[in-house]
PDB file of C-alpha atoms in Angstrom:
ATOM      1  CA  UNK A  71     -56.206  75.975 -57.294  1.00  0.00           C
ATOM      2  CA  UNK A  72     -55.136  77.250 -53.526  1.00  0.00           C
ATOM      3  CA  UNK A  73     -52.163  79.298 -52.793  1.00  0.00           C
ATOM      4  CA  UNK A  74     -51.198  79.417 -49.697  1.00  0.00           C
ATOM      5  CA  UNK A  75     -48.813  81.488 -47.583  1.00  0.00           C
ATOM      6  CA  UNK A  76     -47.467  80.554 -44.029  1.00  0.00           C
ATOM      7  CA  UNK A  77     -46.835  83.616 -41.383  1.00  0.00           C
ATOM      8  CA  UNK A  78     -46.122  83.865 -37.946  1.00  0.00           C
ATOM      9  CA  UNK A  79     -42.629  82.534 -37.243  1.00  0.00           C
ATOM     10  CA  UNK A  80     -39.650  83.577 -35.462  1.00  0.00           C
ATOM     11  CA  UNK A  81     -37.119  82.787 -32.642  1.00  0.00           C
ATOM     12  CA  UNK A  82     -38.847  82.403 -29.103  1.00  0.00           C
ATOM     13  CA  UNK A  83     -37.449  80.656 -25.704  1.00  0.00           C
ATOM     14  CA  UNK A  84     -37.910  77.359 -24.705  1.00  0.00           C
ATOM     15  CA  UNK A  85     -41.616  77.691 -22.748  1.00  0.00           C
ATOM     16  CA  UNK A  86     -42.832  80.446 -25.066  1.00  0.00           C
ATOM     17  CA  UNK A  87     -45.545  80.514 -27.385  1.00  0.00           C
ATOM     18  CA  UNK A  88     -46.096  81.452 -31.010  1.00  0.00           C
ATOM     19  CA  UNK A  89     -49.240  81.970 -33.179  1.00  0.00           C
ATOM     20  CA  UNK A  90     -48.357  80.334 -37.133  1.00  0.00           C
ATOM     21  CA  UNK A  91     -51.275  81.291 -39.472  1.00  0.00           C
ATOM     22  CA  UNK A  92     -51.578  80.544 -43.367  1.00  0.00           C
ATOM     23  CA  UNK A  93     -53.591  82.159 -45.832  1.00  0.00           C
ATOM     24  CA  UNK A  94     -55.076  81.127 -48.300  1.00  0.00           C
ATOM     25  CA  UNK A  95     -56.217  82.109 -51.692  1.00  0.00           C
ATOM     26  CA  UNK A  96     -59.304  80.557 -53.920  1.00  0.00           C
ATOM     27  CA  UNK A  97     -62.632  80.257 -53.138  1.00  0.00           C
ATOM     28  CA  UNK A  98     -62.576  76.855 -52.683  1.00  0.00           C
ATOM     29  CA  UNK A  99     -60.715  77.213 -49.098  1.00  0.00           C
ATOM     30  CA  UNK A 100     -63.465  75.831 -47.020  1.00  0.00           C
ATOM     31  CA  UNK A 101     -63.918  72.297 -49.351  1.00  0.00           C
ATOM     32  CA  UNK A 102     -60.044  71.134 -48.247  1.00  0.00           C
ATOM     33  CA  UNK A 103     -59.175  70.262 -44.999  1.00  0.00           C
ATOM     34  CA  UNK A 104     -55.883  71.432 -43.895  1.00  0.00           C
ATOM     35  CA  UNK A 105     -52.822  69.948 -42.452  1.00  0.00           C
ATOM     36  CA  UNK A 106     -49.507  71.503 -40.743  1.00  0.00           C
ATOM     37  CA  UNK A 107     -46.242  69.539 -41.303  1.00  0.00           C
ATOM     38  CA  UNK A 108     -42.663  70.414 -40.315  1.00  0.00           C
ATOM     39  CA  UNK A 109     -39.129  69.484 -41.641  1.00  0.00           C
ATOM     40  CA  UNK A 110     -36.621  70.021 -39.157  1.00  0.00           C
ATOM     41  CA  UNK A 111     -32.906  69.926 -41.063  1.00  0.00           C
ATOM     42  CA  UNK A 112     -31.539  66.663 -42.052  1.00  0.00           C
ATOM     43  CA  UNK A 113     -34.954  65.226 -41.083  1.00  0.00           C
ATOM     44  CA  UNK A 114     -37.753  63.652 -43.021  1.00  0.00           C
ATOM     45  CA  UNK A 115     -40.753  65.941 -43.172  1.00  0.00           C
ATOM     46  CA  UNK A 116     -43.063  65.453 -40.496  1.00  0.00           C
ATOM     47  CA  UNK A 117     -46.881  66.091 -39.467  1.00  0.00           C
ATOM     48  CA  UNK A 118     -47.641  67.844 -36.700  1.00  0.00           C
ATOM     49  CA  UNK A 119     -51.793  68.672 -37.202  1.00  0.00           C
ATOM     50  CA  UNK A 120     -54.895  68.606 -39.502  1.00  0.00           C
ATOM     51  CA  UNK A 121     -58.187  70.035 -39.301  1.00  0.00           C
ATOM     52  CA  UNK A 122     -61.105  69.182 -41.513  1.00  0.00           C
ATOM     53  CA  UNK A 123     -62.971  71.076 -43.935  1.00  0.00           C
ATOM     54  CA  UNK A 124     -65.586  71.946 -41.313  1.00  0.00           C
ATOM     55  CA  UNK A 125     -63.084  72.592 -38.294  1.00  0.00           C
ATOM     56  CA  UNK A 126     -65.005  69.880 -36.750  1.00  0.00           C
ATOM     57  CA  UNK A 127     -62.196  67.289 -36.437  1.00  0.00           C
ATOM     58  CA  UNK A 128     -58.953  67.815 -35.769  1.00  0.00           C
ATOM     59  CA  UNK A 129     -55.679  65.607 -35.437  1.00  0.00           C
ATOM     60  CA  UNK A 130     -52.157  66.075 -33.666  1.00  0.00           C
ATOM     61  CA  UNK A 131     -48.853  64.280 -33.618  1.00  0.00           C
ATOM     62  CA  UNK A 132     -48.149  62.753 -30.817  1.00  0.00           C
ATOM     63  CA  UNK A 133     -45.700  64.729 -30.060  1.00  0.00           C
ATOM     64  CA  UNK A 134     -47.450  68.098 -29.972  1.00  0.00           C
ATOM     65  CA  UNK A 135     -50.681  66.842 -28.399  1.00  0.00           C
ATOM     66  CA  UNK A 136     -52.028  69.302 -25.531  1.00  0.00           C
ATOM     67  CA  UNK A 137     -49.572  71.898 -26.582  1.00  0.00           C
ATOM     68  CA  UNK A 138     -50.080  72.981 -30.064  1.00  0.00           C
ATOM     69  CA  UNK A 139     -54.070  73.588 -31.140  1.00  0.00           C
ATOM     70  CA  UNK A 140     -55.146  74.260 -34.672  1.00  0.00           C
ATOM     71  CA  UNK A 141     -57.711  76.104 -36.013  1.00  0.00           C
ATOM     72  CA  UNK A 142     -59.561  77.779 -38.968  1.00  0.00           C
ATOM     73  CA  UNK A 143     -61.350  80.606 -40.165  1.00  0.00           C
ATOM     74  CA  UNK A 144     -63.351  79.441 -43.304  1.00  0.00           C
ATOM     75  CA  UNK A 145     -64.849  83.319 -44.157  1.00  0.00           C
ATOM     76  CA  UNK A 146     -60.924  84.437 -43.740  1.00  0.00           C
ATOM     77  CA  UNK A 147     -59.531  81.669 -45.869  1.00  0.00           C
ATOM     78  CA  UNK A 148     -56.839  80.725 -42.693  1.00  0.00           C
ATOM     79  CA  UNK A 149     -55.892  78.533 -41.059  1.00  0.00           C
ATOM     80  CA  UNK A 150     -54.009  78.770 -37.988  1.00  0.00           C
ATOM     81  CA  UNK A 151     -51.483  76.557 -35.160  1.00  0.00           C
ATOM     82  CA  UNK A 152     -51.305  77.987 -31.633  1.00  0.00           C
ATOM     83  CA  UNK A 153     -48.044  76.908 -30.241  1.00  0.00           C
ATOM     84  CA  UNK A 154     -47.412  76.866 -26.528  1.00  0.00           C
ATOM     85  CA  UNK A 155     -44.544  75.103 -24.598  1.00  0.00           C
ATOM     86  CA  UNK A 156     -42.328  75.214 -26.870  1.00  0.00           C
ATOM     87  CA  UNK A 157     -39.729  72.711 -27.219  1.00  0.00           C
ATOM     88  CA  UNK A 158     -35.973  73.110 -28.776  1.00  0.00           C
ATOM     89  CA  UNK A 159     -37.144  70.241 -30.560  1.00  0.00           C
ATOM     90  CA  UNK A 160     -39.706  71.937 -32.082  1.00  0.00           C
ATOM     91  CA  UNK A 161     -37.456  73.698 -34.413  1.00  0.00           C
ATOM     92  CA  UNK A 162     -37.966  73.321 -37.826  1.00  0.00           C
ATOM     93  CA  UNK A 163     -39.522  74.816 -40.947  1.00  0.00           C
ATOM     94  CA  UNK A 164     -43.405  74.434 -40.720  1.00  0.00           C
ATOM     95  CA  UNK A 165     -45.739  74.297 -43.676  1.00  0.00           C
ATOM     96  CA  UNK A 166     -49.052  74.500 -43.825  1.00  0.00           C
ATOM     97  CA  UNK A 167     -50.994  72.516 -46.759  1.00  0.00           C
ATOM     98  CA  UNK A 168     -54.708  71.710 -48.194  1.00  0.00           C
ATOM     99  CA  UNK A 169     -56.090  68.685 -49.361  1.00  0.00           C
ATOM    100  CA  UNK A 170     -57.367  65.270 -47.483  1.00  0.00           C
ATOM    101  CA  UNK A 171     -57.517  65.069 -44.095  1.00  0.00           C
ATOM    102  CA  UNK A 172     -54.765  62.892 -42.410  1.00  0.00           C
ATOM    103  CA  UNK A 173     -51.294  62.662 -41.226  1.00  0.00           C
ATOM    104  CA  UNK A 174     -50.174  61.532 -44.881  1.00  0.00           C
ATOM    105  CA  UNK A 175     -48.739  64.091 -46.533  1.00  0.00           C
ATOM    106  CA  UNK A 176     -48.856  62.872 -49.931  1.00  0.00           C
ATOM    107  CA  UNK A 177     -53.217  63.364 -49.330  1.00  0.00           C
ATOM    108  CA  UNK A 178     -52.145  67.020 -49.461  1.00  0.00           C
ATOM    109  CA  UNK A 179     -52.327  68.791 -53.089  1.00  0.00           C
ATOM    110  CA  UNK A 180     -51.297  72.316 -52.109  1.00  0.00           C
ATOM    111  CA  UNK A 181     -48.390  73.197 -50.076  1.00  0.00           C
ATOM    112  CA  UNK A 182     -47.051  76.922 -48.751  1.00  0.00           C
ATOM    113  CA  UNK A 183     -43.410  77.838 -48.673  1.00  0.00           C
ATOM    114  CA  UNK A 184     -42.524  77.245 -45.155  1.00  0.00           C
ATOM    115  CA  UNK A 185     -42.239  79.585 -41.922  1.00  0.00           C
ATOM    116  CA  UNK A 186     -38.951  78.990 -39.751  1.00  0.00           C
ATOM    117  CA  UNK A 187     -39.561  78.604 -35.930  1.00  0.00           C
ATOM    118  CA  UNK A 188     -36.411  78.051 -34.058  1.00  0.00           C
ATOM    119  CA  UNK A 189     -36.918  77.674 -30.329  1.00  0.00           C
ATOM    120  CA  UNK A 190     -33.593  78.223 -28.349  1.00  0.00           C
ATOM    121  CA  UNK A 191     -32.736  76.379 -24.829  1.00  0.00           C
TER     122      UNK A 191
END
């Protein structure tokens, strides 16, 4: 069993940057890999990034490629996404879950309850 529990959010300019992390409990942190997803209102839920287990390999949305990076800290149990350039469009709820690496979000067993970023124009 993981919980896990998105920080980091907030309102920030169109340009700026913010720092997401999610923490997570159990000690069996470091076997999942980990995946970031966002649901924007009145949109589907969508991926954004996924690291493996190891923090070896990592995967990005198109969308978010060469601006967001994400990262993790096994002996912390987090998990983090760097955002930078920041988009209007990148406003949504973003969740951070564990489980098999990919874009697919039903691969992912354990879900947080959301951080709102809201980038304004």
């Amino acid at each position: 069993q993981v919980q896990l529990a998105e920080s980091g959010g907030g309102l920030v300019q169109a340009g700026g940057s913010l720092r997401l992390s999610c923490a997570a409990s159990g000690r069996t942190f470091s076997s999942y890999a980990m995946g970031w997803f966002r649901q924007a209102p009145g949109k589907e839920r969508e991926f954004v990034a996924a690291i493996s287990w190891n923090g070896i390999c990592t995967y990005y949305a198109d969308s978010v490629k060469g601006r967001f990076t994400v990262s993790r800290d096994n002996a912390k149990n987090k998990v983090y996404l760097q955002m930078n350039s920041l988009k209007p469009e990148d406003t949504a709820v973003y969740y951070c879950a564990a489980g098999r690496f990919g874009r697919n979000w039903y691969g992912y067993d354990y879900w947080g309850r959301g951080t709102q970023v809201t980038v304004s124009s």
